[in-house]
Coordinates of C-alpha atoms in Angstrom, one line a residue:
X228 CA -65.3 -21.2 -27.8
X229 CA -65.9 -21.2 -28.3
X230 CA -76.4 -26.9 -19.3
X231 CA -75.3 -27.7 -16.1
X232 CA -79.1 -27.7 -15.4
X233 CA -80.5 -31.2 -15.7
X234 CA -84.3 -30.6 -15.2
X235 CA -85.5 -33.8 -16.9
X236 CA -84.5 -37.4 -17.1
X237 CA -82.0 -38.0 -19.9
X238 CA -83.7 -40.9 -21.6
X239 CA -80.7 -41.4 -23.8
X240 CA -78.6 -42.3 -20.9
X241 CA -80.8 -43.2 -18.0
X242 CA -83.6 -45.7 -17.0
X243 CA -86.6 -45.3 -14.7
X244 CA -86.4 -47.2 -11.5
X245 CA -89.5 -49.3 -10.9
X246 CA -91.5 -48.0 -7.9
X247 CA -92.7 -51.0 -6.0
X248 CA -93.2 -49.6 -2.5
X249 CA -89.7 -50.6 -1.5
X250 CA -86.6 -48.5 -1.4
X251 CA -85.3 -48.1 -4.9
X252 CA -81.6 -48.5 -5.6
X253 CA -79.7 -46.1 -8.0
X254 CA -79.7 -47.7 -11.5
X255 CA -76.4 -49.0 -12.8
X256 CA -74.5 -46.7 -15.2
X257 CA -76.0 -47.0 -18.6
X258 CA -74.1 -47.7 -21.8
X259 CA -73.1 -44.6 -23.8
X260 CA -74.3 -44.2 -27.4
X261 CA -71.8 -44.0 -30.3
X262 CA -72.2 -42.2 -33.6
X263 CA -70.3 -41.7 -36.9
X264 CA -70.8 -39.0 -39.5
X265 CA -73.2 -41.4 -41.3
X266 CA -75.6 -40.8 -38.4
X267 CA -75.6 -37.1 -38.8
X268 CA -78.7 -35.1 -39.8
X269 CA -78.1 -31.4 -40.4
X270 CA -80.5 -29.4 -38.4
X271 CA -82.2 -27.3 -39.6
X272 CA -82.0 -28.8 -43.1
X273 CA -81.8 -25.4 -44.8
X274 CA -78.8 -24.5 -42.8
X275 CA -80.1 -21.1 -41.9
X276 CA -78.3 -20.5 -38.5
X277 CA -75.5 -18.1 -37.9
X278 CA -72.7 -19.5 -35.7
X279 CA -74.7 -21.6 -33.3
X280 CA -71.8 -22.0 -30.9
X281 CA -74.0 -23.1 -28.0
X282 CA -77.7 -23.8 -27.1
X283 CA -80.3 -25.1 -24.7
X284 CA -83.3 -27.3 -25.1
X285 CA -86.9 -26.3 -24.1
X286 CA -89.5 -28.7 -22.7
X287 CA -91.3 -28.9 -26.0
X288 CA -88.1 -29.9 -27.9
X289 CA -87.4 -26.5 -29.3
X290 CA -83.9 -25.1 -29.1
X291 CA -82.5 -21.7 -28.3
X292 CA -79.1 -21.3 -29.9
X293 CA -76.7 -18.4 -30.1
X294 CA -76.8 -16.2 -33.2
X295 CA -74.0 -13.7 -33.9
X296 CA -76.3 -11.2 -35.7
X297 CA -79.2 -11.1 -33.3
X298 CA -77.8 -12.8 -30.1
X299 CA -80.2 -15.8 -30.0
X300 CA -82.5 -17.8 -32.3
X301 CA -85.4 -20.1 -31.4
X302 CA -85.3 -23.3 -33.5
X303 CA -88.6 -25.2 -33.6
X304 CA -88.7 -29.0 -33.9
X305 CA -89.5 -28.7 -37.6
X306 CA -86.4 -26.6 -38.2
X307 CA -88.2 -23.3 -38.7
X308 CA -86.5 -20.5 -36.6
X309 CA -86.6 -16.8 -35.7
X310 CA -84.7 -14.4 -33.6
X311 CA -85.3 -14.8 -29.8
X312 CA -85.1 -12.3 -27.0
X313 CA -84.6 -8.6 -27.1
X314 CA -80.9 -8.5 -27.1
X315 CA -80.4 -5.3 -29.1
X316 CA -82.7 -3.5 -26.7
X317 CA -80.4 -4.5 -23.9
X318 CA -77.3 -3.3 -25.7
X319 CA -76.1 -6.2 -27.8
X320 CA -74.6 -5.0 -31.0
X321 CA -73.2 -6.7 -34.0
X322 CA -72.7 -4.2 -36.8
X323 CA -69.5 -5.1 -38.6
X324 CA -66.9 -3.9 -39.4
X325 CA -67.3 -0.9 -37.0
X326 CA -68.7 -3.0 -34.1
X327 CA -68.5 -6.7 -33.8
X328 CA -70.5 -8.7 -31.1
X329 CA -70.4 -12.4 -30.6
X330 CA -73.0 -14.2 -28.6
X331 CA -71.1 -17.3 -27.6
X332 CA -72.3 -19.2 -24.6
X333 CA -76.0 -19.6 -23.6
X334 CA -77.1 -21.5 -20.5
X335 CA -80.3 -21.9 -18.5
X336 CA -80.7 -21.1 -14.8
X337 CA -81.5 -24.0 -12.4
X338 CA -85.2 -23.0 -12.3
X339 CA -85.5 -23.1 -16.1
X340 CA -86.9 -19.6 -16.3
X341 CA -84.0 -17.5 -17.6
X342 CA -81.0 -17.7 -19.9
X343 CA -77.6 -16.2 -19.6
X344 CA -75.9 -15.2 -22.8
X345 CA -72.2 -14.2 -22.9
X346 CA -70.6 -12.0 -25.5
X347 CA -67.1 -13.3 -26.1
X348 CA -66.0 -10.2 -28.1
X349 CA -67.5 -7.3 -25.9
X350 CA -67.9 -8.8 -22.4
X351 CA -71.5 -8.3 -21.8
X352 CA -73.5 -10.9 -19.9
X353 CA -77.3 -10.8 -20.7
X354 CA -80.2 -12.3 -18.9
X355 CA -83.2 -13.4 -21.0
X356 CA -86.6 -14.3 -19.5
X357 CA -87.8 -17.3 -21.6
X358 CA -91.5 -16.6 -21.2
X359 CA -91.5 -13.0 -22.2
X360 CA -88.2 -12.7 -24.1
X361 CA -87.4 -9.6 -22.1
X362 CA -83.6 -9.1 -21.9
X363 CA -81.3 -7.0 -19.6
X364 CA -77.6 -6.8 -19.3
X365 CA -76.7 -8.1 -15.8
X366 CA -72.9 -7.6 -16.0
X367 CA -70.3 -5.9 -18.1
X368 CA -66.8 -7.4 -17.9
X369 CA -63.7 -5.5 -19.0
X370 CA -62.8 -8.4 -21.3
X371 CA -64.7 -10.8 -23.5
X372 CA -66.8 -13.5 -21.7
X373 CA -66.9 -16.9 -23.2
X374 CA -69.6 -18.7 -21.1
X375 CA -71.6 -17.8 -18.0
X376 CA -73.8 -19.8 -15.7
X377 CA -76.2 -19.1 -12.8
X378 CA -75.9 -21.2 -9.7
X379 CA -79.0 -21.9 -7.6
X380 CA -78.3 -18.9 -5.4
X381 CA -78.2 -16.4 -8.2
X382 CA -74.4 -16.2 -8.4
X383 CA -72.8 -16.0 -11.9
X384 CA -69.8 -18.1 -12.8
X385 CA -68.1 -17.2 -16.0
X386 CA -64.9 -17.8 -18.1
X387 CA -62.7 -15.1 -19.6
X388 CA -60.9 -16.7 -22.5
X389 CA -58.2 -14.0 -22.8
X390 CA -57.8 -10.3 -22.2
X391 CA -59.6 -9.1 -25.3
X392 CA -61.2 -5.8 -25.0
X393 CA -64.4 -4.6 -26.8
X394 CA -62.6 -2.0 -29.0
X395 CA -60.5 -4.8 -30.5
X396 CA -63.7 -6.4 -32.0
X397 CA -62.8 -10.0 -33.0
X398 CA -59.0 -9.5 -33.4
X399 CA -58.2 -9.6 -29.7
X400 CA -59.8 -13.0 -29.2
X401 CA -58.5 -14.6 -32.4
X402 CA -54.9 -13.5 -31.6
X403 CA -55.1 -15.8 -28.5
X404 CA -56.7 -18.6 -30.4
X405 CA -53.8 -18.7 -32.9
X406 CA -51.1 -18.4 -30.3
X407 CA -52.2 -19.3 -26.7
X408 CA -51.7 -16.8 -24.0
X409 CA -51.9 -17.6 -20.2
X410 CA -54.3 -14.7 -19.5
X411 CA -57.7 -16.6 -19.3
X412 CA -59.6 -16.7 -16.1
X413 CA -62.7 -18.1 -14.3
X414 CA -64.7 -15.5 -12.3
X415 CA -67.6 -15.3 -9.9
X416 CA -70.2 -12.5 -9.7
X417 CA -72.3 -12.4 -6.4
X418 CA -76.1 -12.5 -6.6
X419 CA -78.0 -9.2 -6.9
X420 CA -78.8 -7.8 -3.5
X421 CA -76.2 -9.8 -1.7
X422 CA -74.8 -6.8 0.0
X423 CA -71.5 -6.8 -1.7
X424 CA -70.6 -4.8 -4.8
X425 CA -71.6 -6.7 -7.9
X426 CA -68.1 -7.1 -9.3
X427 CA -66.4 -10.1 -10.7
X428 CA -64.0 -11.9 -8.3
X429 CA -61.1 -13.8 -10.1
X430 CA -61.0 -17.4 -8.9
X431 CA -58.1 -18.4 -11.1
X432 CA -56.4 -16.3 -13.8
X433 CA -53.7 -18.3 -15.5
X434 CA -55.6 -20.3 -18.1
X435 CA -54.4 -20.6 -21.7
X436 CA -57.8 -19.8 -23.2
X437 CA -60.5 -20.6 -20.6
X438 CA -63.5 -21.9 -22.3
X439 CA -66.5 -24.0 -21.2
X440 CA -67.5 -24.4 -17.6
X441 CA -70.1 -26.5 -15.8
X442 CA -71.4 -26.5 -12.2
X443 CA -72.0 -29.7 -10.3
X444 CA -73.7 -28.3 -7.3
X445 CA -74.7 -31.7 -5.9
X446 CA -71.1 -32.8 -5.9
X447 CA -69.7 -29.4 -4.9
X448 CA -67.6 -29.2 -8.0
X449 CA -66.8 -26.7 -10.8
X450 CA -65.3 -27.9 -14.1
X451 CA -63.4 -25.5 -16.4
X452 CA -62.0 -26.3 -19.9
X453 CA -58.6 -24.8 -20.7
X454 CA -58.6 -25.2 -24.4
X455 CA -55.0 -24.5 -25.3
X456 CA -53.8 -26.1 -22.1
X457 CA -55.3 -29.4 -23.3
X458 CA -57.0 -29.9 -20.0
X459 CA -60.3 -29.9 -18.1
X460 CA -59.8 -28.7 -14.5
X461 CA -61.8 -29.6 -11.5
X462 CA -62.3 -27.3 -8.5
X463 CA -64.0 -27.8 -5.1
X464 CA -66.6 -25.1 -5.1
X465 CA -68.7 -23.4 -2.4
X466 CA -71.7 -22.3 -4.3
X467 CA -73.1 -20.3 -1.4
X468 CA -69.9 -18.3 -0.8
X469 CA -68.8 -18.2 -4.4
X470 CA -65.4 -19.7 -3.9
X471 CA -63.3 -22.3 -5.6
X472 CA -60.3 -24.2 -4.2
X473 CA -58.3 -27.5 -4.6
X474 CA -57.7 -27.2 -8.3
X475 CA -56.9 -30.6 -9.9
X476 CA -56.8 -32.1 -13.3
X477 CA -60.0 -33.9 -14.1
X478 CA -59.0 -35.1 -17.6
X479 CA -56.2 -34.3 -20.1
X480 CA -57.7 -34.0 -23.6
X481 CA -56.9 -32.2 -26.9
X482 CA -58.4 -28.7 -27.0
X483 CA -61.5 -29.1 -24.9
X484 CA -64.3 -26.6 -25.5
X485 CA -67.9 -26.6 -24.2
X486 CA -68.8 -28.9 -21.3
X487 CA -72.1 -30.4 -20.0
X488 CA -73.2 -33.0 -17.5
X489 CA -75.6 -35.8 -18.0
X490 CA -78.0 -37.1 -15.5
X491 CA -75.5 -39.7 -14.2
X492 CA -72.8 -37.1 -13.6
X493 CA -70.8 -37.9 -16.6
X494 CA -69.0 -35.0 -18.2
X495 CA -69.5 -34.4 -21.9
X496 CA -66.6 -32.6 -23.7
X497 CA -66.6 -31.1 -27.2
X498 CA -63.2 -31.1 -28.9
X499 CA -63.4 -28.8 -32.0
X500 CA -59.9 -29.5 -33.3
X501 CA -60.6 -33.2 -33.5
X502 CA -64.4 -32.8 -34.3
X503 CA -65.0 -35.1 -31.4
X504 CA -67.3 -35.5 -28.4
X505 CA -65.7 -37.3 -25.4
X506 CA -67.5 -38.4 -22.2
X507 CA -65.5 -38.5 -19.0
X508 CA -66.9 -40.5 -16.0
X509 CA -65.6 -38.9 -12.7
X510 CA -66.6 -42.0 -10.8
X511 CA -64.2 -44.2 -12.8
X512 CA -61.7 -41.8 -14.3
X513 CA -62.4 -43.2 -17.7
X514 CA -63.0 -41.4 -20.9
X515 CA -64.9 -42.6 -23.9
X516 CA -65.2 -41.1 -27.4
X517 CA -68.8 -41.2 -28.6
X518 CA -68.6 -39.2 -31.8
X519 CA -65.7 -38.3 -34.1
X520 CA -65.3 -36.9 -37.7
X521 CA -61.9 -37.8 -39.2
X522 CA -60.5 -37.5 -42.7
X523 CA -57.0 -37.9 -44.0
X524 CA -56.7 -34.2 -44.5
X525 CA -58.1 -33.2 -41.1
X526 CA -55.6 -35.6 -39.4
X527 CA -52.7 -34.0 -41.3
X528 CA -53.9 -30.5 -40.2
X529 CA -54.4 -31.6 -36.6
X530 CA -50.9 -32.8 -36.3
X531 CA -49.4 -29.6 -37.8
X532 CA -51.7 -27.4 -35.5
X533 CA -50.7 -29.2 -32.3
X534 CA -47.0 -29.0 -33.3
X535 CA -47.3 -25.2 -33.8
X536 CA -49.2 -24.7 -30.6
X537 CA -46.5 -26.6 -28.7
X538 CA -43.9 -24.3 -30.2
X539 CA -45.8 -21.0 -29.8
X540 CA -46.3 -20.5 -33.5
X541 CA -49.5 -19.2 -35.1
X542 CA -51.7 -21.8 -36.8
X543 CA -54.0 -19.2 -38.5
X544 CA -53.2 -20.3 -42.0
X545 CA -54.1 -23.9 -41.1
X546 CA -57.7 -23.0 -40.1
X547 CA -59.0 -24.4 -43.4
X548 CA -62.5 -25.7 -44.2
X549 CA -60.9 -29.2 -44.5
X550 CA -60.2 -29.2 -40.8
X551 CA -63.8 -29.7 -39.9
X552 CA -65.3 -31.0 -43.2
X553 CA -67.8 -32.5 -43.8
X554 CA -69.2 -30.9 -40.7
X555 CA -70.8 -27.4 -41.2
X556 CA -68.0 -25.8 -39.2
X557 CA -65.8 -26.4 -36.2
X558 CA -67.8 -28.3 -33.6
X559 CA -67.7 -26.5 -30.2
X560 CA -70.3 -28.1 -28.1
X561 CA -73.3 -30.3 -27.6
X562 CA -77.0 -29.8 -26.5
X563 CA -78.3 -32.8 -24.6
X564 CA -82.0 -33.2 -25.3
X565 CA -82.8 -35.3 -22.2
X566 CA -86.5 -35.9 -23.0
X567 CA -86.1 -37.2 -26.5
X568 CA -82.8 -39.0 -26.4
X569 CA -81.1 -36.7 -28.9
X570 CA -77.7 -34.9 -28.9
X571 CA -77.1 -31.8 -31.1
X572 CA -73.5 -31.0 -31.9
X573 CA -73.2 -27.2 -32.0
X574 CA -70.5 -25.2 -33.7
X575 CA -69.3 -22.2 -35.8
X576 CA -71.1 -23.1 -39.0
X577 CA -74.7 -22.6 -40.2
X578 CA -76.4 -25.7 -38.8
X579 CA -76.4 -28.2 -35.9
X580 CA -75.6 -31.9 -36.3
X581 CA -78.5 -33.9 -34.9
X582 CA -77.5 -37.3 -33.5
X583 CA -80.3 -39.7 -32.5
X584 CA -80.1 -42.9 -30.5

């Protein structure tokens, strides 16, 4: 649930070409890292986060992650953290049980100046200026919004996981998690001042729980994760017009969640049910698992859950801590720290999992 932006060289995956006065050739594809749970460092160590479903990295190595109570938190390299942005002033509310909000996806704009934060329970999309922390609501959708991203023209692309309404609080979303419904969608909102009414246009609306999405503007592609359809879809996208066409399967994979692209155009996919990160290379069509947590109990639960989902039966009673243990919670995404060669696995618990090369 559950950054296409790539402003820096991803040292974990890329190498610098040597400038010698001649034309430099594109470096060969680098070898992917691999980790096990033995490589995990909980971050921050005091496990003081609140549902860090998603996050972005800043140039100094600090992170901004989602926080259900306040919307966002800034996590410093030493692990100290504080609320970030002025989400409450812009209308973000989490005051259970009367009102439940859920900041879910957070992404950075291509210029690296602003964030978009999506509320998966209440449908608000908020823009946060990083330098000042000033926040405003830029769009209110009628249903919950899982993740939203700016393109380089100021258009907003977002996923609607299901038709859950704000007055349902968390129940509307979780009902579609337990038993998939084909009412998820991917939408586009035109840039401000574009002349057209700033209203979401539905590009596709038959997803069984639409989730992460990532924009490959250089390649003219849009990727969308359909979690309970066990598929990541690829669309040909016109980022100037805000249109998507030629829908095709990019990769079939068990319950994909958040997506990201590395500097070499490889698609990183978080799979929460399997506590796994998989990397798909569009150039070769190959997938490679780079991180997985597996126990005998989790494997038993995964088998039962997949069987129930295939038969349209709720798996709510199988959402046990043993499904994700020893992780701090279901792993829903990854934050690629391109400067320092670190990947942070994000999720629904109280800490990130830091993976270093």
